[in-house]
PDB file of C-alpha atoms and ligand atoms in Angstrom:
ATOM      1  CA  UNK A  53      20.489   9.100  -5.326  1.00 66.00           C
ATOM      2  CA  UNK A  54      22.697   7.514  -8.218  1.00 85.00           C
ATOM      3  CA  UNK A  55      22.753   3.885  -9.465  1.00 91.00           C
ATOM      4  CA  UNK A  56      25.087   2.776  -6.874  1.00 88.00           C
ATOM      5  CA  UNK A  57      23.167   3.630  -4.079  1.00 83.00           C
ATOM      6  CA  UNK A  58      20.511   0.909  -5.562  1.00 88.00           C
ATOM      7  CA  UNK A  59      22.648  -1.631  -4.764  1.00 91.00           C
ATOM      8  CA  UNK A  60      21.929  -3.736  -1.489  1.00 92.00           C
ATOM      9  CA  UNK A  61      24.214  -4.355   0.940  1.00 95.00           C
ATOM     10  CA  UNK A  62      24.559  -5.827   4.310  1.00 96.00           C
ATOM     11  CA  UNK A  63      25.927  -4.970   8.322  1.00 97.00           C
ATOM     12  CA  UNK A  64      28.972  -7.177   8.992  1.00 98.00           C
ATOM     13  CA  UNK A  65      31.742  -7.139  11.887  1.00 98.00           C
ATOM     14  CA  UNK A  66      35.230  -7.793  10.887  1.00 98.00           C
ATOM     15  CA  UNK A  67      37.409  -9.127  13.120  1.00 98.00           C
ATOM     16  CA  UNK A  68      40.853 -10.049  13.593  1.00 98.00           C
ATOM     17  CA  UNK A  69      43.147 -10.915  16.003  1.00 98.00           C
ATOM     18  CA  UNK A  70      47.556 -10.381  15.684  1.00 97.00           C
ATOM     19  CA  UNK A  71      49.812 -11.056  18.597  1.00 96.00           C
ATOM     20  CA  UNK A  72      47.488 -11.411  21.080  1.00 94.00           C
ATOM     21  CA  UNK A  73      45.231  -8.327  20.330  1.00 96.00           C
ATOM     22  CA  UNK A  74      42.013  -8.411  18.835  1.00 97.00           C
ATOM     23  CA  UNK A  75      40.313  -5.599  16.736  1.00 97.00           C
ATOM     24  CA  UNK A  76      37.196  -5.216  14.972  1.00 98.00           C
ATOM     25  CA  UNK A  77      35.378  -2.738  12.173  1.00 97.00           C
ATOM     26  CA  UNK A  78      32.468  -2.034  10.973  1.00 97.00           C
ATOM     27  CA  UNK A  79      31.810  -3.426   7.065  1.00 97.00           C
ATOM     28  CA  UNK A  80      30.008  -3.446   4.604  1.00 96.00           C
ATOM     29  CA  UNK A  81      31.572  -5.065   1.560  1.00 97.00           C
ATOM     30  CA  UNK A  82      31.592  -8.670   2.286  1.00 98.00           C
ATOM     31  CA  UNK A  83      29.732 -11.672   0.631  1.00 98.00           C
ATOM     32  CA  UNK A  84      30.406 -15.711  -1.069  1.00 98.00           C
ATOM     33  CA  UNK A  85      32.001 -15.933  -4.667  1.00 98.00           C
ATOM     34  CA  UNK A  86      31.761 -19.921  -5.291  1.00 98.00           C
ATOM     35  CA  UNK A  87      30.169 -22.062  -3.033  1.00 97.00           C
ATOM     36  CA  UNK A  88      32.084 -25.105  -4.316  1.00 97.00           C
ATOM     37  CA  UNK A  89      34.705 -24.531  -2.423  1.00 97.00           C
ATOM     38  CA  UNK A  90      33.376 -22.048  -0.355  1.00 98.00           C
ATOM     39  CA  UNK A  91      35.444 -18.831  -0.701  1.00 98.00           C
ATOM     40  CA  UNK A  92      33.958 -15.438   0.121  1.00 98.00           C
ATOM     41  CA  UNK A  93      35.519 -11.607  -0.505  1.00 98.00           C
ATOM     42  CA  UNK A  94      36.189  -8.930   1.700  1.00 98.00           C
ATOM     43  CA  UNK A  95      37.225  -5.281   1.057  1.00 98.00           C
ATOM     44  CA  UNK A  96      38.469  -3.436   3.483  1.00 97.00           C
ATOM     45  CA  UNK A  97      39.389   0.055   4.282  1.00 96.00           C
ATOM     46  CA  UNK A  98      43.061   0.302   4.158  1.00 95.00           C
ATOM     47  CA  UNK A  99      43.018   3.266   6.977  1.00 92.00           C
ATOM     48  CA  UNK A 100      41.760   0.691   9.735  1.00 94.00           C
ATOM     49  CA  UNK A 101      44.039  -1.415  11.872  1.00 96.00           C
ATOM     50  CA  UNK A 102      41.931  -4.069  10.960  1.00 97.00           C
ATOM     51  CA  UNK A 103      43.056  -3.958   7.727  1.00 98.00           C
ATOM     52  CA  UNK A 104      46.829  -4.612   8.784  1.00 98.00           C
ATOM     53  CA  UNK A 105      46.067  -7.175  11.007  1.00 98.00           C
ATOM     54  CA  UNK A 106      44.384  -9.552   8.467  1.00 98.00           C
ATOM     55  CA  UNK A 107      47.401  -8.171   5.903  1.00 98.00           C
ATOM     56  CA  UNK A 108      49.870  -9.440   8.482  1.00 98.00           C
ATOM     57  CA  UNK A 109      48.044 -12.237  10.036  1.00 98.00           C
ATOM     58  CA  UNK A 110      46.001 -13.649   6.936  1.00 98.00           C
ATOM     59  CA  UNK A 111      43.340 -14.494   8.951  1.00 98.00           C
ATOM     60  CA  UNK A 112      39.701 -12.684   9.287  1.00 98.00           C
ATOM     61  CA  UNK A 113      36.322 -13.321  10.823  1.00 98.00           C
ATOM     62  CA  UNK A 114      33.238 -11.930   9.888  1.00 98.00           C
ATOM     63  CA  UNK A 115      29.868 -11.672  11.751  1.00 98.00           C
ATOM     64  CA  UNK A 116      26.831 -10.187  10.480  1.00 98.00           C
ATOM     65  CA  UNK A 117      24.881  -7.994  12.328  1.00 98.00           C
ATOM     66  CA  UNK A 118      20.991  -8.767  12.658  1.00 98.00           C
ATOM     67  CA  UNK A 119      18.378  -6.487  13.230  1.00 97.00           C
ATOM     68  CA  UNK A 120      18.412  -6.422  16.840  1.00 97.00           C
ATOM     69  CA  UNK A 121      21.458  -4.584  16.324  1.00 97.00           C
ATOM     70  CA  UNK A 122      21.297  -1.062  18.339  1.00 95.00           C
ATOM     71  CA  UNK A 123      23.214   2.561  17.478  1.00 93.00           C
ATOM     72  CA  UNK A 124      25.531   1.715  20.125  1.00 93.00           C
ATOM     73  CA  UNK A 125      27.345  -0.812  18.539  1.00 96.00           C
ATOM     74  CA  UNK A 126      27.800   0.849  15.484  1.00 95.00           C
ATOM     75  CA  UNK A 127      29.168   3.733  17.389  1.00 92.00           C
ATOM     76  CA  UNK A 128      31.793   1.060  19.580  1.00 93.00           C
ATOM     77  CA  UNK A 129      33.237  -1.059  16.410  1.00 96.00           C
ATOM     78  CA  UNK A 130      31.875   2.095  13.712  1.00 93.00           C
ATOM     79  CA  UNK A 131      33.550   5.614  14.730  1.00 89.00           C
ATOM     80  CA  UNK A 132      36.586   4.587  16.524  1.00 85.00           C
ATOM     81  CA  UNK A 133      39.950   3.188  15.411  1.00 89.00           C
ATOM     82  CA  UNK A 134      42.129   0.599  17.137  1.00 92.00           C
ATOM     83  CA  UNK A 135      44.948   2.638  16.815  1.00 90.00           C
ATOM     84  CA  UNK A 136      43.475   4.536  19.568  1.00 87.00           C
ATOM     85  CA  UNK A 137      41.226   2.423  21.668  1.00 90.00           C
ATOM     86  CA  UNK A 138      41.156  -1.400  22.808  1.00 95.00           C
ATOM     87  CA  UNK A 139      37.581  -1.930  21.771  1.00 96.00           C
ATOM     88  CA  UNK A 140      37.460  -5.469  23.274  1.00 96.00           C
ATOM     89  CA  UNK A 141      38.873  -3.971  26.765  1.00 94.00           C
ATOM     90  CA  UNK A 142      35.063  -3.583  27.842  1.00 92.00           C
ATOM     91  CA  UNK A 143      32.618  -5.583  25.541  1.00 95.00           C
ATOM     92  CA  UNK A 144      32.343  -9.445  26.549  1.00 96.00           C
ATOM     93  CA  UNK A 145      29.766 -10.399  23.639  1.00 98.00           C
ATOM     94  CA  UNK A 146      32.631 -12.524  21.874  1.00 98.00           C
ATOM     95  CA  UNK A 147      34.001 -15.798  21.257  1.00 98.00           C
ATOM     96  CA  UNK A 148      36.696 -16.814  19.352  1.00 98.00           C
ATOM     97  CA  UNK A 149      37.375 -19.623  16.178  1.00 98.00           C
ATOM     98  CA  UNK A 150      39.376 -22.738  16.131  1.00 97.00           C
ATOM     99  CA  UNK A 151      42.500 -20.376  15.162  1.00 95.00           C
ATOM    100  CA  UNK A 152      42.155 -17.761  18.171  1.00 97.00           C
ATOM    101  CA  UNK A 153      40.483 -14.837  15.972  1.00 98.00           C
ATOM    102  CA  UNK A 154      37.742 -12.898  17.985  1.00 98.00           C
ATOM    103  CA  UNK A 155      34.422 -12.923  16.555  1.00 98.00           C
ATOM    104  CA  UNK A 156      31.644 -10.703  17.212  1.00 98.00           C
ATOM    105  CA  UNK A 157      28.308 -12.555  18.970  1.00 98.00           C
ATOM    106  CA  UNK A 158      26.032  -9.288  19.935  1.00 98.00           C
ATOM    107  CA  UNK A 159      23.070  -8.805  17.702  1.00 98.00           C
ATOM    108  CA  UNK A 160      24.700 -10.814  15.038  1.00 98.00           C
ATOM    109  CA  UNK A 161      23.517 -14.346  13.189  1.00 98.00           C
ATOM    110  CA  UNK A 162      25.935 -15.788  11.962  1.00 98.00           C
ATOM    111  CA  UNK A 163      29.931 -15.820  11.919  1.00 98.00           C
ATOM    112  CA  UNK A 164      32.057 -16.839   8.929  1.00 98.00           C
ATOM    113  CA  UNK A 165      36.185 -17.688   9.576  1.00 98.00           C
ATOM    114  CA  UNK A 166      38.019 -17.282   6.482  1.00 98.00           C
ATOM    115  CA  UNK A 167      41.681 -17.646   5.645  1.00 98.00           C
ATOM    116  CA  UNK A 168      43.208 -14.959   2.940  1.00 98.00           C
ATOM    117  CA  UNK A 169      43.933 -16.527  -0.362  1.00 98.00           C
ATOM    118  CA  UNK A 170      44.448 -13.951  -2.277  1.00 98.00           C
ATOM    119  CA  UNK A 171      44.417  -9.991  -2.430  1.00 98.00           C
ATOM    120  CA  UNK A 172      44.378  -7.345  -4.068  1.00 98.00           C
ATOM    121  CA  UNK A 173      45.309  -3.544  -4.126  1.00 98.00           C
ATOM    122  CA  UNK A 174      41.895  -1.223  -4.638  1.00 98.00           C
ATOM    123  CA  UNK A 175      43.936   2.003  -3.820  1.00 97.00           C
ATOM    124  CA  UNK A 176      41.802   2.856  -0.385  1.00 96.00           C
ATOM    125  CA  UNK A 177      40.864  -0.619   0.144  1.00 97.00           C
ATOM    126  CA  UNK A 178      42.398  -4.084  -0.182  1.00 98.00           C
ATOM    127  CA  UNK A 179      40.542  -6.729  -1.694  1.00 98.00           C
ATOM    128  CA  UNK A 180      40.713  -9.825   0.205  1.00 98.00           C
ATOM    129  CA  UNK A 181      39.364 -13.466  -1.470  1.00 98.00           C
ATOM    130  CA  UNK A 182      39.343 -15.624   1.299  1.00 98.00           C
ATOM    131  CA  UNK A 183      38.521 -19.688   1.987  1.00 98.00           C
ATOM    132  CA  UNK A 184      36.098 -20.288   4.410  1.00 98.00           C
ATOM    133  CA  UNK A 185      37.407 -22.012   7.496  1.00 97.00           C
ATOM    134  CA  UNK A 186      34.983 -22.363   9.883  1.00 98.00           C
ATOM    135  CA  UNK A 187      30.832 -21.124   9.911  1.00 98.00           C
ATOM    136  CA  UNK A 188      28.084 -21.119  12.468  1.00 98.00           C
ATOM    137  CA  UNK A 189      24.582 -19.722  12.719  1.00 98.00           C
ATOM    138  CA  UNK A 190      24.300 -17.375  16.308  1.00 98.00           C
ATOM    139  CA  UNK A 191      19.987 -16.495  16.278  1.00 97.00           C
ATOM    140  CA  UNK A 192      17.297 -16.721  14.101  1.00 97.00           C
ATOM    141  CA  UNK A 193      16.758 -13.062  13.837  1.00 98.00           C
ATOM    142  CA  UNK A 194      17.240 -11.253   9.641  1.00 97.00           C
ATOM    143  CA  UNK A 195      20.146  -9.446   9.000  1.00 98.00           C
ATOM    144  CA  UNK A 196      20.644  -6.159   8.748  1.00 97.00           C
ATOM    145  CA  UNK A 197      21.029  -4.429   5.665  1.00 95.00           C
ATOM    146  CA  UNK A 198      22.845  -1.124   5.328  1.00 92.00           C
ATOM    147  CA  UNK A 199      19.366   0.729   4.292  1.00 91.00           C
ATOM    148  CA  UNK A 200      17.459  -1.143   7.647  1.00 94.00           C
ATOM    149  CA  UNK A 201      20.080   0.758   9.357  1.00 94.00           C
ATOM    150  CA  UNK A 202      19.211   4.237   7.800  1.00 88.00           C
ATOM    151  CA  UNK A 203      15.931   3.571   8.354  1.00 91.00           C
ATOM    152  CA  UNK A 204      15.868   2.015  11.703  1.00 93.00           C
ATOM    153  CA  UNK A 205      18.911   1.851  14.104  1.00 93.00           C
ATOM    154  CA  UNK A 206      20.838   5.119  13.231  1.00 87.00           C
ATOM    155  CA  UNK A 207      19.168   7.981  15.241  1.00 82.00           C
ATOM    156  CA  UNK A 208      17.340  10.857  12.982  1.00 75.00           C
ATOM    157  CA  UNK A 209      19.580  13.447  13.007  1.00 64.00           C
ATOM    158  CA  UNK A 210      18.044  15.691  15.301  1.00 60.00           C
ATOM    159  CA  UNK A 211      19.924  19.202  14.766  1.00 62.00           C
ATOM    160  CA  UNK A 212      20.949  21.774  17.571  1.00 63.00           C
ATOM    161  CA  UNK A 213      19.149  24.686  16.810  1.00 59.00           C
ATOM    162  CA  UNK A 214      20.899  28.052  17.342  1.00 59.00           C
ATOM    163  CA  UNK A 215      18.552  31.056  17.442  1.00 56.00           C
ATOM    164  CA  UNK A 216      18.554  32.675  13.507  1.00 61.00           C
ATOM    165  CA  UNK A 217      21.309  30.401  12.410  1.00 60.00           C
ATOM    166  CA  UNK A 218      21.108  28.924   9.317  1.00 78.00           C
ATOM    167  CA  UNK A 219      24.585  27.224   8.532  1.00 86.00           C
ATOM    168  CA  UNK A 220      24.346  23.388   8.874  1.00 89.00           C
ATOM    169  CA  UNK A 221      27.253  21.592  10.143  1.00 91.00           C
ATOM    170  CA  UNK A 222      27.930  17.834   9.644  1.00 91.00           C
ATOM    171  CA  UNK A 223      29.822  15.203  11.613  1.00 90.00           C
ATOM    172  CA  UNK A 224      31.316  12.888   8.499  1.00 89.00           C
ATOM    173  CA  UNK A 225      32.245   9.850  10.259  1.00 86.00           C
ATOM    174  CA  UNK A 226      28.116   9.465  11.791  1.00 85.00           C
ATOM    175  CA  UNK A 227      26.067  12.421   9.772  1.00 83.00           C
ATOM    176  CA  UNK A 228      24.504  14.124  12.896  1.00 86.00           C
ATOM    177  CA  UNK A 229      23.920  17.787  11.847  1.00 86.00           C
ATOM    178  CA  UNK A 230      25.016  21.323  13.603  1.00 88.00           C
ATOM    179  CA  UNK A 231      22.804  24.316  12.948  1.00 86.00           C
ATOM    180  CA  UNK A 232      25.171  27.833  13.983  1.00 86.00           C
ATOM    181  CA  UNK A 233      27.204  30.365  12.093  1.00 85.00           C
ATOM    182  CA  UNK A 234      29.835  28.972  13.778  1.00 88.00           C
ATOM    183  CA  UNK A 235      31.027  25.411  15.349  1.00 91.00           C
ATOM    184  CA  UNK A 236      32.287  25.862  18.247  1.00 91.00           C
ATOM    185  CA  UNK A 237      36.311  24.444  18.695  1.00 92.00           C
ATOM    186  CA  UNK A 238      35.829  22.632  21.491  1.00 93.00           C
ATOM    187  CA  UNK A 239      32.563  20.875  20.283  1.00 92.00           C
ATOM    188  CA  UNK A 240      32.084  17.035  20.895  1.00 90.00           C
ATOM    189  CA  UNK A 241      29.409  15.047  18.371  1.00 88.00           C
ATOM    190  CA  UNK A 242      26.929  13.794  20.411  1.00 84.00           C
ATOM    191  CA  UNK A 243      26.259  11.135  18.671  1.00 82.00           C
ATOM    192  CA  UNK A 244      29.845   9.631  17.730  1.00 83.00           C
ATOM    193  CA  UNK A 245      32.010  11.570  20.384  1.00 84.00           C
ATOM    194  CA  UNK A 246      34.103  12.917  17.463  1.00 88.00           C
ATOM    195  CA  UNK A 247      35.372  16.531  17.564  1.00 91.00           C
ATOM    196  CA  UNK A 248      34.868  19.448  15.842  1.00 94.00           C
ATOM    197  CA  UNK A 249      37.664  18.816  13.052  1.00 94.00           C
ATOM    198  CA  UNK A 250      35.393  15.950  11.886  1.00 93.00           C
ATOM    199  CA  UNK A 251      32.668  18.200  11.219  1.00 93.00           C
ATOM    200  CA  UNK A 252      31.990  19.881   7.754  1.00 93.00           C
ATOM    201  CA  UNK A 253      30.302  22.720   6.432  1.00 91.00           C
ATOM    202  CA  UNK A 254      27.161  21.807   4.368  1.00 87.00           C
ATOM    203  CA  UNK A 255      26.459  23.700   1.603  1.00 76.00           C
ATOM    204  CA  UNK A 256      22.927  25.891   1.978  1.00 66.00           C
ATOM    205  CA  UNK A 257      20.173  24.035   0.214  1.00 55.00           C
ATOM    206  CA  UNK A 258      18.075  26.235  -2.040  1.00 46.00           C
TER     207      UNK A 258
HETATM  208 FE1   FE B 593      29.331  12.057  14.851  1.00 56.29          FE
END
């Protein structure tokens, strides 16, 4: 724990939709500056197609995700990019805002439309200050902060246990753990589907 990880934040959904396909990431970096007008921030990771689709299109929605919110959601819009998957080909939980951009409505509360004002370059993220566009409330249910998801939604990460093996390895894009000398090539996270190159040797605790 440092001083940063004090710092609350909460579950969102950012969506955004370019020449007629839609995409969506997992965030967590999003929030209102001034109310008067109403202009909110988002930062996104510049690695996502997400990212170049509100770059190109200017155009973003954001939903947050509430606590009914389960692991498999995370793992559809969380662990996956849209460079290699359409991940509104099989999820129907959507509508879309008076400009055509796809927003999120599973286990979320609210939805926020927001037009790109301004941005700026953060190195591996872009800084986008936004004007809201259009806003609607989707349940009643809290949101879902980024420690009720430790603590509730992502599944404890139950290692597989190799006889006498002590090496622990771990999947970096969802932190399940591997216990065995070695990880096998071929191996698929359970959790995330990732492979084995997204898995990385812990050092031993003492
Ligand atoms: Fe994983």
């Amino acid at each position: 724990m440092n001083a940063l990880d004090k710092i609350s934040y909460g579950l969102y959904i950012v969506s955004s939709t370019l020449d007629g396909k839609d995409n969506a990431c997992i965030n967590n970096s999003f929030g209102l500056l001034t109310a008067q007008p109403e202009v909110v921030f988002c930062c996104v990771n510049k690695e996502s197609l997400t990212h170049d689709m509100i770059q190109k299109s200017g155009l973003f929605t954001v939903s947050v995700i509430d606590q009914t919110a389960d692991f498999d959601l995370f793992r559809h819009f969380g662990f996956h990019s849209g460079r290699d998957t359409d991940k509104f080909s099989d999820f129907s939980d959507f509508r879309r805002d008076e400009n055509g951009v796809v927003y999120v409505t599973q286990s979320t509360n609210a939805f926020v439309s927001a037009k790109v004002l301004s941005s700026q370059d953060l190195g591996t993220h872009t800084l986008f200050i936004a004007k809201v566009c259009e806003k609607g409330e989707l349940s009643n249910h809290p949101s879902a902060t980024y420690e009720f998801y430790h603590a509730k939604i992502k599944p404890k990460g139950q290692a597989t246990q190799a006889a006498g093996a002590e090496t622990v390895w771990q999947c970096k894009i969802c932190g399940y753990k591997y216990v065995g000398e070695t990880l096998p090539p071929d191996y698929i996270c359970p959790l995330c589907k990732h492979p084995a190159s997204d898995f990385e040797k812990l050092e031993p605790s003492t």
